[in-house]
JSON list of C-alpha atoms in Angstrom, two decimals:
[
{"chain": "A", "resi": 286, "resn": "MET", "atom": "CA", "xyz": [-3.04, -9.33, -13.62]},
{"chain": "A", "resi": 287, "resn": "THR", "atom": "CA", "xyz": [-6.16, -7.25, -13.30]},
{"chain": "A", "resi": 288, "resn": "VAL", "atom": "CA", "xyz": [-8.92, -7.37, -10.76]},
{"chain": "A", "resi": 289, "resn": "SER", "atom": "CA", "xyz": [-11.34, -8.85, -13.33]},
{"chain": "A", "resi": 290, "resn": "LYS", "atom": "CA", "xyz": [-9.20, -12.00, -13.82]},
{"chain": "A", "resi": 291, "resn": "PHE", "atom": "CA", "xyz": [-10.18, -13.25, -10.38]},
{"chain": "A", "resi": 292, "resn": "ARG", "atom": "CA", "xyz": [-13.52, -14.52, -9.16]},
{"chain": "A", "resi": 293, "resn": "LYS", "atom": "CA", "xyz": [-15.15, -12.39, -6.46]},
{"chain": "A", "resi": 294, "resn": "SER", "atom": "CA", "xyz": [-14.62, -13.68, -2.95]},
{"chain": "A", "resi": 295, "resn": "ALA", "atom": "CA", "xyz": [-16.32, -12.48, 0.23]},
{"chain": "A", "resi": 296, "resn": "GLN", "atom": "CA", "xyz": [-13.30, -13.58, 2.29]},
{"chain": "A", "resi": 297, "resn": "ARG", "atom": "CA", "xyz": [-10.88, -11.71, 0.02]},
{"chain": "A", "resi": 298, "resn": "GLU", "atom": "CA", "xyz": [-12.95, -8.53, 0.09]},
{"chain": "A", "resi": 299, "resn": "ARG", "atom": "CA", "xyz": [-13.24, -8.71, 3.86]},
{"chain": "A", "resi": 300, "resn": "LEU", "atom": "CA", "xyz": [-9.48, -9.33, 4.11]},
{"chain": "A", "resi": 301, "resn": "PHE", "atom": "CA", "xyz": [-8.87, -6.20, 2.05]},
{"chain": "A", "resi": 302, "resn": "GLN", "atom": "CA", "xyz": [-11.25, -4.21, 4.29]},
{"chain": "A", "resi": 303, "resn": "VAL", "atom": "CA", "xyz": [-9.42, -5.34, 7.44]},
{"chain": "A", "resi": 304, "resn": "ILE", "atom": "CA", "xyz": [-6.03, -4.37, 5.99]},
{"chain": "A", "resi": 305, "resn": "ALA", "atom": "CA", "xyz": [-7.42, -1.00, 4.83]},
{"chain": "A", "resi": 306, "resn": "ALA", "atom": "CA", "xyz": [-8.96, -0.28, 8.25]},
{"chain": "A", "resi": 307, "resn": "THR", "atom": "CA", "xyz": [-5.69, -0.48, 10.17]},
{"chain": "A", "resi": 308, "resn": "ASP", "atom": "CA", "xyz": [-2.51, 1.57, 10.01]},
{"chain": "A", "resi": 309, "resn": "THR", "atom": "CA", "xyz": [-0.45, -1.10, 11.78]},
{"chain": "A", "resi": 310, "resn": "HIS", "atom": "CA", "xyz": [0.72, -2.90, 8.61]},
{"chain": "A", "resi": 311, "resn": "PRO", "atom": "CA", "xyz": [-0.57, -6.25, 9.91]},
{"chain": "A", "resi": 312, "resn": "THR", "atom": "CA", "xyz": [1.03, -9.67, 9.69]},
{"chain": "A", "resi": 313, "resn": "ALA", "atom": "CA", "xyz": [-0.74, -12.64, 8.10]},
{"chain": "A", "resi": 314, "resn": "GLN", "atom": "CA", "xyz": [-1.19, -14.19, 11.56]},
{"chain": "A", "resi": 315, "resn": "TRP", "atom": "CA", "xyz": [-2.87, -11.04, 12.90]},
{"chain": "A", "resi": 316, "resn": "LEU", "atom": "CA", "xyz": [-5.17, -10.96, 9.86]},
{"chain": "A", "resi": 317, "resn": "TYR", "atom": "CA", "xyz": [-6.00, -14.63, 10.34]},
{"chain": "A", "resi": 318, "resn": "ASP", "atom": "CA", "xyz": [-6.85, -14.04, 14.01]},
{"chain": "A", "resi": 319, "resn": "GLN", "atom": "CA", "xyz": [-9.15, -11.13, 13.05]},
{"chain": "A", "resi": 320, "resn": "LEU", "atom": "CA", "xyz": [-10.98, -13.03, 10.29]},
{"chain": "A", "resi": 321, "resn": "LYS", "atom": "CA", "xyz": [-11.24, -16.55, 11.77]},
{"chain": "A", "resi": 322, "resn": "PRO", "atom": "CA", "xyz": [-14.30, -15.77, 13.97]},
{"chain": "A", "resi": 323, "resn": "GLU", "atom": "CA", "xyz": [-16.12, -14.34, 10.96]},
{"chain": "A", "resi": 324, "resn": "PHE", "atom": "CA", "xyz": [-15.02, -17.15, 8.60]},
{"chain": "A", "resi": 325, "resn": "PRO", "atom": "CA", "xyz": [-14.68, -20.35, 10.69]},
{"chain": "A", "resi": 326, "resn": "SER", "atom": "CA", "xyz": [-13.54, -22.41, 7.68]},
{"chain": "A", "resi": 327, "resn": "LEU", "atom": "CA", "xyz": [-10.68, -20.00, 6.90]},
{"chain": "A", "resi": 328, "resn": "SER", "atom": "CA", "xyz": [-7.26, -21.65, 6.76]},
{"chain": "A", "resi": 329, "resn": "LEU", "atom": "CA", "xyz": [-3.86, -19.98, 6.76]},
{"chain": "A", "resi": 330, "resn": "GLY", "atom": "CA", "xyz": [-3.28, -21.39, 3.28]},
{"chain": "A", "resi": 331, "resn": "ASN", "atom": "CA", "xyz": [-6.46, -19.74, 2.01]},
{"chain": "A", "resi": 332, "resn": "LEU", "atom": "CA", "xyz": [-5.49, -16.47, 3.69]},
{"chain": "A", "resi": 333, "resn": "TYR", "atom": "CA", "xyz": [-2.05, -16.51, 2.01]},
{"chain": "A", "resi": 334, "resn": "ARG", "atom": "CA", "xyz": [-3.66, -17.30, -1.38]},
{"chain": "A", "resi": 335, "resn": "ASN", "atom": "CA", "xyz": [-5.98, -14.32, -0.98]},
{"chain": "A", "resi": 336, "resn": "LEU", "atom": "CA", "xyz": [-3.10, -12.07, 0.09]},
{"chain": "A", "resi": 337, "resn": "HIS", "atom": "CA", "xyz": [-1.21, -13.16, -3.04]},
{"chain": "A", "resi": 338, "resn": "ILE", "atom": "CA", "xyz": [-4.24, -12.41, -5.25]},
{"chain": "A", "resi": 339, "resn": "LEU", "atom": "CA", "xyz": [-4.67, -8.98, -3.68]},
{"chain": "A", "resi": 340, "resn": "GLN", "atom": "CA", "xyz": [-0.98, -8.33, -4.42]},
{"chain": "A", "resi": 341, "resn": "GLU", "atom": "CA", "xyz": [-1.38, -9.45, -8.03]},
{"chain": "A", "resi": 342, "resn": "GLN", "atom": "CA", "xyz": [-4.36, -7.13, -8.34]},
{"chain": "A", "resi": 343, "resn": "GLY", "atom": "CA", "xyz": [-2.19, -4.26, -7.14]},
{"chain": "A", "resi": 344, "resn": "ARG", "atom": "CA", "xyz": [-4.48, -3.55, -4.19]},
{"chain": "A", "resi": 345, "resn": "ILE", "atom": "CA", "xyz": [-1.98, -4.37, -1.42]},
{"chain": "A", "resi": 346, "resn": "GLU", "atom": "CA", "xyz": [1.75, -4.69, -1.06]},
{"chain": "A", "resi": 347, "resn": "ARG", "atom": "CA", "xyz": [3.81, -7.14, 0.98]},
{"chain": "A", "resi": 348, "resn": "LEU", "atom": "CA", "xyz": [6.49, -5.45, 3.05]},
{"chain": "A", "resi": 349, "resn": "ASN", "atom": "CA", "xyz": [9.72, -7.32, 3.67]},
{"chain": "A", "resi": 350, "resn": "ILE", "atom": "CA", "xyz": [11.02, -5.94, 6.94]},
{"chain": "A", "resi": 351, "resn": "PRO", "atom": "CA", "xyz": [14.81, -6.07, 7.36]},
{"chain": "A", "resi": 352, "resn": "GLY", "atom": "CA", "xyz": [15.77, -8.34, 10.25]},
{"chain": "A", "resi": 353, "resn": "SER", "atom": "CA", "xyz": [12.29, -9.86, 10.53]},
{"chain": "A", "resi": 354, "resn": "ASP", "atom": "CA", "xyz": [11.05, -13.21, 9.32]},
{"chain": "A", "resi": 355, "resn": "THR", "atom": "CA", "xyz": [7.44, -11.96, 9.21]},
{"chain": "A", "resi": 356, "resn": "ASP", "atom": "CA", "xyz": [6.07, -10.01, 6.27]},
{"chain": "A", "resi": 357, "resn": "ARG", "atom": "CA", "xyz": [3.60, -7.18, 6.79]},
{"chain": "A", "resi": 358, "resn": "TYR", "atom": "CA", "xyz": [0.84, -5.94, 4.47]},
{"chain": "A", "resi": 359, "resn": "ASP", "atom": "CA", "xyz": [-0.32, -2.51, 3.38]},
{"chain": "A", "resi": 360, "resn": "VAL", "atom": "CA", "xyz": [-2.99, -1.07, 1.10]},
{"chain": "A", "resi": 361, "resn": "MET", "atom": "CA", "xyz": [-1.68, 0.53, -2.09]},
{"chain": "A", "resi": 362, "resn": "ASP", "atom": "CA", "xyz": [-3.96, 3.57, -1.88]},
{"chain": "A", "resi": 363, "resn": "THR", "atom": "CA", "xyz": [-1.54, 6.45, -2.35]},
{"chain": "A", "resi": 364, "resn": "PRO", "atom": "CA", "xyz": [2.20, 6.55, -3.03]},
{"chain": "A", "resi": 365, "resn": "HIS", "atom": "CA", "xyz": [4.07, 6.61, 0.27]},
{"chain": "A", "resi": 366, "resn": "TYR", "atom": "CA", "xyz": [7.35, 5.66, 1.87]},
{"chain": "A", "resi": 367, "resn": "HIS", "atom": "CA", "xyz": [7.73, 3.40, 4.89]},
{"chain": "A", "resi": 368, "resn": "LEU", "atom": "CA", "xyz": [9.69, 4.33, 7.99]},
{"chain": "A", "resi": 369, "resn": "ILE", "atom": "CA", "xyz": [10.52, 1.19, 9.99]},
{"chain": "A", "resi": 370, "resn": "CYS", "atom": "CA", "xyz": [11.67, 1.42, 13.59]},
{"chain": "A", "resi": 371, "resn": "THR", "atom": "CA", "xyz": [14.48, -1.07, 14.18]},
{"chain": "A", "resi": 372, "resn": "SER", "atom": "CA", "xyz": [13.70, -1.19, 17.90]},
{"chain": "A", "resi": 373, "resn": "CYS", "atom": "CA", "xyz": [9.90, -1.61, 18.19]},
{"chain": "A", "resi": 374, "resn": "ASN", "atom": "CA", "xyz": [9.27, -2.70, 14.56]},
{"chain": "A", "resi": 375, "resn": "ARG", "atom": "CA", "xyz": [6.45, -0.19, 14.07]},
{"chain": "A", "resi": 376, "resn": "ILE", "atom": "CA", "xyz": [5.96, 0.99, 10.50]},
{"chain": "A", "resi": 377, "resn": "PHE", "atom": "CA", "xyz": [4.99, 4.54, 9.65]},
{"chain": "A", "resi": 378, "resn": "ASP", "atom": "CA", "xyz": [3.65, 5.82, 6.32]},
{"chain": "A", "resi": 379, "resn": "VAL", "atom": "CA", "xyz": [5.03, 9.07, 4.91]},
{"chain": "A", "resi": 380, "resn": "PRO", "atom": "CA", "xyz": [3.57, 10.64, 1.74]},
{"chain": "A", "resi": 381, "resn": "ALA", "atom": "CA", "xyz": [5.88, 10.11, -1.22]},
{"chain": "A", "resi": 382, "resn": "GLU", "atom": "CA", "xyz": [5.94, 13.67, -2.44]},
{"chain": "A", "resi": 383, "resn": "GLY", "atom": "CA", "xyz": [8.33, 13.92, -5.33]},
{"chain": "A", "resi": 384, "resn": "LEU", "atom": "CA", "xyz": [8.33, 10.19, -6.07]},
{"chain": "A", "resi": 385, "resn": "ASP", "atom": "CA", "xyz": [6.95, 10.83, -9.56]},
{"chain": "A", "resi": 386, "resn": "GLY", "atom": "CA", "xyz": [9.96, 13.02, -10.30]},
{"chain": "A", "resi": 387, "resn": "VAL", "atom": "CA", "xyz": [12.39, 10.34, -9.12]},
{"chain": "A", "resi": 388, "resn": "ILE", "atom": "CA", "xyz": [10.66, 7.69, -11.23]},
{"chain": "A", "resi": 389, "resn": "ALA", "atom": "CA", "xyz": [10.73, 9.98, -14.29]},
{"chain": "A", "resi": 390, "resn": "ARG", "atom": "CA", "xyz": [14.49, 10.56, -13.81]},
{"chain": "A", "resi": 391, "resn": "VAL", "atom": "CA", "xyz": [15.16, 6.83, -13.47]},
{"chain": "A", "resi": 392, "resn": "GLN", "atom": "CA", "xyz": [13.13, 6.04, -16.58]},
{"chain": "A", "resi": 393, "resn": "GLY", "atom": "CA", "xyz": [14.77, 8.84, -18.57]},
{"chain": "A", "resi": 394, "resn": "THR", "atom": "CA", "xyz": [18.30, 7.97, -17.49]},
{"chain": "A", "resi": 395, "resn": "ALA", "atom": "CA", "xyz": [18.16, 4.22, -17.86]},
{"chain": "A", "resi": 396, "resn": "GLY", "atom": "CA", "xyz": [15.52, 3.89, -20.59]},
{"chain": "A", "resi": 397, "resn": "PHE", "atom": "CA", "xyz": [13.63, 1.74, -18.11]},
{"chain": "A", "resi": 398, "resn": "THR", "atom": "CA", "xyz": [9.89, 1.54, -17.51]},
{"chain": "A", "resi": 399, "resn": "VAL", "atom": "CA", "xyz": [9.13, 1.46, -13.77]},
{"chain": "A", "resi": 400, "resn": "SER", "atom": "CA", "xyz": [6.02, -0.50, -12.85]},
{"chain": "A", "resi": 401, "resn": "GLN", "atom": "CA", "xyz": [6.41, -0.30, -9.06]},
{"chain": "A", "resi": 402, "resn": "ALA", "atom": "CA", "xyz": [8.71, 1.45, -6.60]},
{"chain": "A", "resi": 403, "resn": "TYR", "atom": "CA", "xyz": [9.26, 0.54, -2.95]},
{"chain": "A", "resi": 404, "resn": "VAL", "atom": "CA", "xyz": [11.15, 2.82, -0.59]},
{"chain": "A", "resi": 405, "resn": "GLN", "atom": "CA", "xyz": [11.83, 1.90, 3.03]},
{"chain": "A", "resi": 406, "resn": "PHE", "atom": "CA", "xyz": [13.78, 3.83, 5.61]},
{"chain": "A", "resi": 407, "resn": "THR", "atom": "CA", "xyz": [14.97, 2.21, 8.84]},
{"chain": "A", "resi": 408, "resn": "GLY", "atom": "CA", "xyz": [15.96, 3.88, 12.08]},
{"chain": "A", "resi": 409, "resn": "LEU", "atom": "CA", "xyz": [14.52, 4.72, 15.48]},
{"chain": "A", "resi": 410, "resn": "CYS", "atom": "CA", "xyz": [11.07, 6.22, 16.01]},
{"chain": "A", "resi": 411, "resn": "ALA", "atom": "CA", "xyz": [10.65, 9.16, 18.41]},
{"chain": "A", "resi": 412, "resn": "ASP", "atom": "CA", "xyz": [9.30, 6.92, 21.22]},
{"chain": "A", "resi": 413, "resn": "CYS", "atom": "CA", "xyz": [12.26, 4.50, 21.07]},
{"chain": "A", "resi": 414, "resn": "ARG", "atom": "CA", "xyz": [14.78, 7.32, 20.69]},
{"chain": "A", "resi": 415, "resn": "ASN", "atom": "CA", "xyz": [13.41, 9.02, 23.84]},
{"chain": "A", "resi": 416, "resn": "ARG", "atom": "CA", "xyz": [13.60, 5.89, 26.00]}
]
């Protein structure tokens, strides 16, 4: 769906701004805690609906973290990979240089049209490795 298929919402736009302003890949609960003082009538259900709409619009992505029951959210501003520390659960963005070439090879080989690609790497970050 496109952005124009959805009615404008001050809460949704503010939600997007909060996600875009952090590099922590926030959880829905963290986002709720940040926005509740500004929007006292905000419910978790409304927050999840707005997260889903932002996903449908292609403005954010929901990250499924292996071994975690809590999804995280990220702005879809530039193509990038995610590095996920299996010890501290921090998520790092890495530019996806060469991703276009990989997608072109996949499409050419399989006759498949790729609409989205998600790449996640798991391991230990430098801080956890040095402990």
